[in-house]
XYZ file of C-alpha atoms in Angstrom:
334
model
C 237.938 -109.021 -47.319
C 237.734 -110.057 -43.736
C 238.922 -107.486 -40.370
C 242.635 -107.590 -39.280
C 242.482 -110.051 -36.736
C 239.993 -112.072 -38.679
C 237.235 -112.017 -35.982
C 233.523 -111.222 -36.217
C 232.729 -107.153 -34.942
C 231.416 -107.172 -31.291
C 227.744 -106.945 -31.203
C 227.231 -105.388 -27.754
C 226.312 -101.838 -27.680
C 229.202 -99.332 -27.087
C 231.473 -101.705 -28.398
C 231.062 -102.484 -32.128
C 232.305 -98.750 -33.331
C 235.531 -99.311 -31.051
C 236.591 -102.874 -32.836
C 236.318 -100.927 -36.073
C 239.695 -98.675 -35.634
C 242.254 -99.910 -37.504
C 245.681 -98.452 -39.447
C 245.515 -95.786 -41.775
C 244.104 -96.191 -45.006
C 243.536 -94.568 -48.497
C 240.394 -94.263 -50.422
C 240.738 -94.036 -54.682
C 241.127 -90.597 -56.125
C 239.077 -88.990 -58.711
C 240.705 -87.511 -61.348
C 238.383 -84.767 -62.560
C 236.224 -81.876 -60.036
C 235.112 -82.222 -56.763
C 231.414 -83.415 -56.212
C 228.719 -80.740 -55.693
C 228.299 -79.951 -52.243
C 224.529 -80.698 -52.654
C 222.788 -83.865 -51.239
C 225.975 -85.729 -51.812
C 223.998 -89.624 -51.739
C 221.877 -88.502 -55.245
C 224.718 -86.555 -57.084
C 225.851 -90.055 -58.713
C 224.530 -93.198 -58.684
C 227.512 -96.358 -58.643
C 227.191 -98.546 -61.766
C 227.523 -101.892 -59.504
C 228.094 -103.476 -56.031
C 230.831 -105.101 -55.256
C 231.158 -108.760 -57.089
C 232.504 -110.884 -54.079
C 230.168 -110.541 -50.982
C 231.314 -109.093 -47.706
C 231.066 -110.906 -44.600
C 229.742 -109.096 -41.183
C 232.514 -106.883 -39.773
C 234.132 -107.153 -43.183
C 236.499 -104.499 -44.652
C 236.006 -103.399 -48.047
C 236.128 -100.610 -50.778
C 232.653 -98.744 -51.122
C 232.234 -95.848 -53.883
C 231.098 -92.831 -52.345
C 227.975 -92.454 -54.085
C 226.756 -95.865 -53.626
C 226.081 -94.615 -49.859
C 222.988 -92.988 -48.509
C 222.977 -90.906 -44.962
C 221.837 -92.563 -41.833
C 218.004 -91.635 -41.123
C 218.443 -91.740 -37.710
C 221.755 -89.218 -37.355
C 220.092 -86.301 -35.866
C 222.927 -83.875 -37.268
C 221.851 -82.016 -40.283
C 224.743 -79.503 -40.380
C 228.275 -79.849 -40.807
C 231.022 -77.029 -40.551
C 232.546 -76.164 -43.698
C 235.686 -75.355 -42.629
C 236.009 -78.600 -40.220
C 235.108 -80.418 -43.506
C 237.880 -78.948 -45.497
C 240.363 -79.439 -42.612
C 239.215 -83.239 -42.616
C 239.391 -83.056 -46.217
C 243.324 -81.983 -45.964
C 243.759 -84.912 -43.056
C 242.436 -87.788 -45.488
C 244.610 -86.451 -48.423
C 247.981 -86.184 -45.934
C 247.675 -88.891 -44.120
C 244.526 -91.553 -45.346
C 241.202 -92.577 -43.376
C 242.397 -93.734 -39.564
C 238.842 -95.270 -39.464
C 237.144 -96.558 -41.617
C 233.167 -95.827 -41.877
C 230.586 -98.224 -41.261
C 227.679 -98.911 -43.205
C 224.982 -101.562 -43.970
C 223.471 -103.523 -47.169
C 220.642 -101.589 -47.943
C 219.341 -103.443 -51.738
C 221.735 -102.330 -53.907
C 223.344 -99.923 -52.292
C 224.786 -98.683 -48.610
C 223.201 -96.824 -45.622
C 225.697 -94.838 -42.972
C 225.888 -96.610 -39.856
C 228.267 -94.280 -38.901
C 231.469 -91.942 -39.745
C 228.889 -89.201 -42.029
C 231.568 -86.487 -41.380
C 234.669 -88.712 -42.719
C 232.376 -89.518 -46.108
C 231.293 -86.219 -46.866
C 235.215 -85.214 -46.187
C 236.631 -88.005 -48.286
C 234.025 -86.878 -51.094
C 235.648 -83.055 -50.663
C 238.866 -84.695 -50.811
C 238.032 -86.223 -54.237
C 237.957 -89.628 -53.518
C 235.779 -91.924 -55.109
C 236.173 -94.879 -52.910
C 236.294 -94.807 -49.206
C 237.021 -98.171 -46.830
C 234.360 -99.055 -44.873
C 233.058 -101.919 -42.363
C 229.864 -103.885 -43.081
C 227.525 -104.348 -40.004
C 224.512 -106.267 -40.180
C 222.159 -104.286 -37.999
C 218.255 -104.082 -38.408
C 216.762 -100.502 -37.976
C 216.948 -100.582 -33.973
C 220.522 -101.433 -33.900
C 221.607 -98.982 -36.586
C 219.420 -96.317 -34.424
C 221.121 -97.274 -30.966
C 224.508 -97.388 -32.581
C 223.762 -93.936 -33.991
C 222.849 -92.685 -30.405
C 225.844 -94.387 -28.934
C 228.233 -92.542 -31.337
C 226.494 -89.140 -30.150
C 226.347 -89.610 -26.731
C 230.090 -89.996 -27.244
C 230.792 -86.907 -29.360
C 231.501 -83.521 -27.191
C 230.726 -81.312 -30.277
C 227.142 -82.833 -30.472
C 224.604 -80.451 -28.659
C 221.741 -81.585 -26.111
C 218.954 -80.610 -28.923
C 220.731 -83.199 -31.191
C 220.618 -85.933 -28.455
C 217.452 -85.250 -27.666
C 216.034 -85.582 -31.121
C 217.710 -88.799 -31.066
C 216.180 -90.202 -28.213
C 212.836 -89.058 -29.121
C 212.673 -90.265 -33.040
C 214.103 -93.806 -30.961
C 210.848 -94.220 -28.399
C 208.560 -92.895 -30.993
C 209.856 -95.192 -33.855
C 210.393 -98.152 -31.834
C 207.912 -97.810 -28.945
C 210.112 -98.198 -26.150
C 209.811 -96.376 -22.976
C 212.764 -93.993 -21.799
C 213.297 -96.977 -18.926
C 214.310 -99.693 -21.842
C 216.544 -97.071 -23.636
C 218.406 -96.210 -20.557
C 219.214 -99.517 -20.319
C 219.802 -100.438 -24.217
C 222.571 -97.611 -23.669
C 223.495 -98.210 -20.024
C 222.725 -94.618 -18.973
C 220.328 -93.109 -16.209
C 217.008 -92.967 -17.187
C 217.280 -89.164 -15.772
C 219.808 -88.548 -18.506
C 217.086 -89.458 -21.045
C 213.997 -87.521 -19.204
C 216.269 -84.486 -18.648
C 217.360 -84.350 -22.528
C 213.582 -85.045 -24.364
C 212.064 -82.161 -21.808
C 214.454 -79.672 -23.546
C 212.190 -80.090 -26.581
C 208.952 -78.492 -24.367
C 210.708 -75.826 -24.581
C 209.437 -72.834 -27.116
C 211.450 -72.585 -30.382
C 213.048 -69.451 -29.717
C 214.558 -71.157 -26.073
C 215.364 -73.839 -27.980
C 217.628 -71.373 -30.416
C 218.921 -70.053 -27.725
C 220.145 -73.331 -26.588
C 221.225 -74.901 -29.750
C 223.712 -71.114 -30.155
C 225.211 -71.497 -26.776
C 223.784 -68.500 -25.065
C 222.079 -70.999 -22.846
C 223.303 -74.155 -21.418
C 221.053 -77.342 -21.205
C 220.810 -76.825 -17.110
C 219.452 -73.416 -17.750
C 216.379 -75.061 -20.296
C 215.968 -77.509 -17.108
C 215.673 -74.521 -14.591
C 212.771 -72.255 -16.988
C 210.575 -75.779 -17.171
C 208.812 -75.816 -14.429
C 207.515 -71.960 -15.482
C 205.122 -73.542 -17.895
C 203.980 -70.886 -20.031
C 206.259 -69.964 -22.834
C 206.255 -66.673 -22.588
C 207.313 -66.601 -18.964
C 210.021 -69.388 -20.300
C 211.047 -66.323 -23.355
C 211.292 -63.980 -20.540
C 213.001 -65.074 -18.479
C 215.876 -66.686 -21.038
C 216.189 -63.624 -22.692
C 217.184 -62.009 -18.738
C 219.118 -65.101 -18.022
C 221.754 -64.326 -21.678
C 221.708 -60.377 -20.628
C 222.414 -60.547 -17.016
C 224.604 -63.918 -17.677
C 223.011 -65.929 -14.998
C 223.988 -69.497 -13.499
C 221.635 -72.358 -13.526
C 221.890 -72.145 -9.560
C 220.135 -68.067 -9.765
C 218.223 -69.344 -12.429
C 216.798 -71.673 -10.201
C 216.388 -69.616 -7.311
C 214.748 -67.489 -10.045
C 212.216 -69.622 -11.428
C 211.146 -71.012 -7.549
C 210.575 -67.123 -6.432
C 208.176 -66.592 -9.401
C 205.848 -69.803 -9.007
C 206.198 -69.224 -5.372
C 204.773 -65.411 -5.529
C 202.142 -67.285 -7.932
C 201.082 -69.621 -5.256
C 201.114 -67.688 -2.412
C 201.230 -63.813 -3.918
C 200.795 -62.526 -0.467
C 203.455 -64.471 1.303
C 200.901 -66.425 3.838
C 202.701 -69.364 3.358
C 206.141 -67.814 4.900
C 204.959 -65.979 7.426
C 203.004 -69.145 8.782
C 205.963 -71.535 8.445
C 208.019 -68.479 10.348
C 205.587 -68.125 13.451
C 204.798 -71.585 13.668
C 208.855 -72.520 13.864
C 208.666 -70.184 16.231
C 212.682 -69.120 15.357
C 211.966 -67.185 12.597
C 214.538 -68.633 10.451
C 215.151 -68.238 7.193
C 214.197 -71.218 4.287
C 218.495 -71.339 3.428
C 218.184 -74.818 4.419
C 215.331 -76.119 2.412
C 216.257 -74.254 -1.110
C 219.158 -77.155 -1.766
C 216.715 -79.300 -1.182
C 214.282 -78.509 -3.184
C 216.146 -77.844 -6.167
C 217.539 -81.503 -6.150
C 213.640 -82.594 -6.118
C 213.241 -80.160 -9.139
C 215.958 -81.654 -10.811
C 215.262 -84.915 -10.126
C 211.658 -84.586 -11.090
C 211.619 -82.230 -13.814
C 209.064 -79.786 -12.220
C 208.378 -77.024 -9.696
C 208.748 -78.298 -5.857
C 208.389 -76.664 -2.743
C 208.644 -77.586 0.874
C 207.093 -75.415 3.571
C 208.213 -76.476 6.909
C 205.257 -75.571 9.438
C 206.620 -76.563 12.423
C 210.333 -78.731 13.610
C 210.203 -82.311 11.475
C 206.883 -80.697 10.249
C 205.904 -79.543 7.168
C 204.755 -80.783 2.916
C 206.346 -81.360 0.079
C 204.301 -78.997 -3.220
C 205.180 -80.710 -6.900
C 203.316 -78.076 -9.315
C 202.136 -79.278 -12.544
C 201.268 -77.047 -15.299
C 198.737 -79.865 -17.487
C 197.669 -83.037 -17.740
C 199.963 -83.745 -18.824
C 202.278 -83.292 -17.011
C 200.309 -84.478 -14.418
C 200.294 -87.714 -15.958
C 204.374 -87.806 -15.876
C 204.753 -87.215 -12.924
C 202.457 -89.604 -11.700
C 204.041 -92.588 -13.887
C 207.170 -91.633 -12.632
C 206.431 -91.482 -9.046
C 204.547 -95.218 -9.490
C 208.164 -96.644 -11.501
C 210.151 -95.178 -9.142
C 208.382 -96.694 -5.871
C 208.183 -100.113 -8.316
C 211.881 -99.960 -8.632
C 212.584 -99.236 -4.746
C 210.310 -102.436 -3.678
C 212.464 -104.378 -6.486
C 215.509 -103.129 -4.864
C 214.133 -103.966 -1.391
C-alpha cells in the first residue's frame, strides 16, 4: 500500500517524520489479555511477514510483535500512566500517526513512534499502521536524534547519550553532526560535557533539581567532589546558573591566587580602584562558550590576559582542537 498522495517520503533530515502524519487510523484488536508489560519485542514472535512487499514510504499493517525497539533511542523509561492515557487515546479515537519502522530480516526495527507501539500493545491491538523507511544504521540514528531534539519531555542526559553513542558508533566529529542536524556545534559540546559530570550530578540533573546550565556552570571545578559540593548547595539554597557561575569563578579564582595578589595588582595598576563588575559578563560568555574556567585580569586601561584553566590533558587537548577549528573556520569565513 503506497502513502496518500502517492509520493516517495522526503529523505532530508528533519523532514521525513513530518511527511509521515496522516488521518486517523485503527490498528486490529486482540480479543483475549493484554501483553505482559515485559520486553514487549520477545513476548511473541509473528508467524509471517507481510505477503505483498512494501515500497519506501509505504503504509501498511505491522503486528506488534513482529517489531523490535530502536538501538539507538536513548529513552529506556516510559511513564505508566502517560502510557495508559495513550492507551485510552488509540482506543477513542485510532493512531493520528502512524509509526515508522525498517526491514530488519524477517522482522521490523523502530525508526520511530516507541511510545505509540508500546501504547497500542496496552491498548490490545495486535496490528498497528506503520511507514516503511529504508534507512541504513546512520540514518535510522540521525532520525532518532532528530525526533529527540524535537521532544520537550526528553531530558539533556537523553540527548546527550544520543549524540555520544552517534560519534562513537559512526566516527564523526561533533562538527559533522552539527551539521547532519543543522544545529550549533556548541549545542552538541555543551550536551556530551554533561556526561563528565559524576553520577550523583548527573541524578541530580536527570530529577530536575538541577537544570542543564547549572551542570555547565560546576565543569570547570574539575574534581568531583568539589562538583558534589557544590550541587548539593546549589538544590538547598536554590541557586541560578548566573550565582552558580559567579560561584564556581570565586572558588578557582581563590585557588589561583589564594592570597588575592592578582586583584590588588590589577587595582593599583588601574590606578581607579574599580571593581571587576565589568569583566565578570565577560568572562562567563568565554566560559560558556568554551566549556572551561576563564579569567581576565585587567593590569592596566586596554591592558591585561585572558586565563583558560584546564583541569587534564585532556582537557587540554579540547581546548586546544577547538581553539585551532575555530580560528580554521574564521580564515574560511574571511
Amino acid at each position: 500500500m503506497s502513502d496518500a498522495d502517492g509520493k516517495p517520503a522526503e529523505r532530508r533530515l528533519g523532514r521525513g517524520l513530518e511527511a509521515l502524519l496522516g488521518q486517523a487510523v485503527s490498528g486490529g484488536k486482540a480479543g483475549g489479555n493484554l501483553p505482559s508489560q515485559k520486553p514487549i519485542a520477545d513476548e511473541k514472535r509473528a508467524e509471517e511477514a507481510p505477503a505483498d512487499p512494501v515500497q519506501d514510504g509505504g503504509l501498511f499493517q505491522v503486528n506488534v510483535y513482529q517489531i523490535d525497539t530502536n538501538p539507538y533511542q536513548p529513552r529506556t523509561e516510559f511513564d505508566e500512566e502517560e502510557l495508559n492515557s495513550l492507551a485510552e487515546s488509540l482506543s477513542d479515537h485510532g493512531l493520528l500517526q502512524p509509526i515508522v519502522v525498517r526491514k530488519d530480516g524477517d522482522r521490523y526495527q523502530l525508526i520511530s513512534g516507541e511510545r505509540r507501539w508500546r501504547a497500542a500493545i496496552q491498548a490490545g491491538w495486535t496490528e498497528v499502521p506503520a511507514t516503511l523507511r529504508e534507512a541504513d544504521d546512520q540514518q535510522v540514528a540521525e532520525m532518532t536524534i532528530v525526533e529527540n531534539l524535537q521532544r520537550k519531555d526528553l531530558g539533556p542526559l537523553e540527548k546527550a547519550v544520543s549524540f555520544r553513542q552517534y560519534l562513537e558508533r559512526f566516527g564523526a566529529s561533533q562538527d559533522e553532526l552539527a551539521r547532519r542536524l543543522s544545529i550549533d556545534r556548541s549545542t552538541v559540546a555543551n550536551l556530551i560535557r554533561l556526561l563528565e559530570l559524576p553520577l550523583a550530578v548527573q541524578e541530580l540533573i536527570r530529577d530536575g533539581s538541577l537544570s542543564a546550565g547549572h551542570g555547565r556552570a560546576l565543569l570547570p571545578l574539575g574534581q568531583e567532589q568539589d562538583q558534589l559540593k557544590f550541587a548539593r548547595q546549589i538544590r538547598s539554597e536554590q541557586l541560578s546558573v548566573r550565582a552558580t557561575e559567579r560561584l564556581v569563578a570565586e572558588r578557582i579564582r581563590n585557588e589561583d591566587d589564594p592570597h588575592g595578589l592578582s586583584q590588588t595588582e590589577t587595582t593599583t595598576k588601574a590606578g581607579d580602584g574599580s571593581s571587576r563588575e565589568h569583566l565578570v559578563p565577560l568572562e562567563q560568555k568565554l566560559r560558556s562558550a568554551l566549556g572551561t574556567s576563564v579569567d581576565i585580569r585587567e593590569v592596566a586601561k586596554g591592558r591585561g590576559t585572558i586565563v583558560i584553566h584546564f583541569t587534564s590533558r585532556e582537557e587540554f587537548d579540547r581546548l586546544y582542537h577547538e581553539l585551532l577549528e575555530r580560528e580554521g573556520r574564521d580564515r574560511m569565513a574571511g
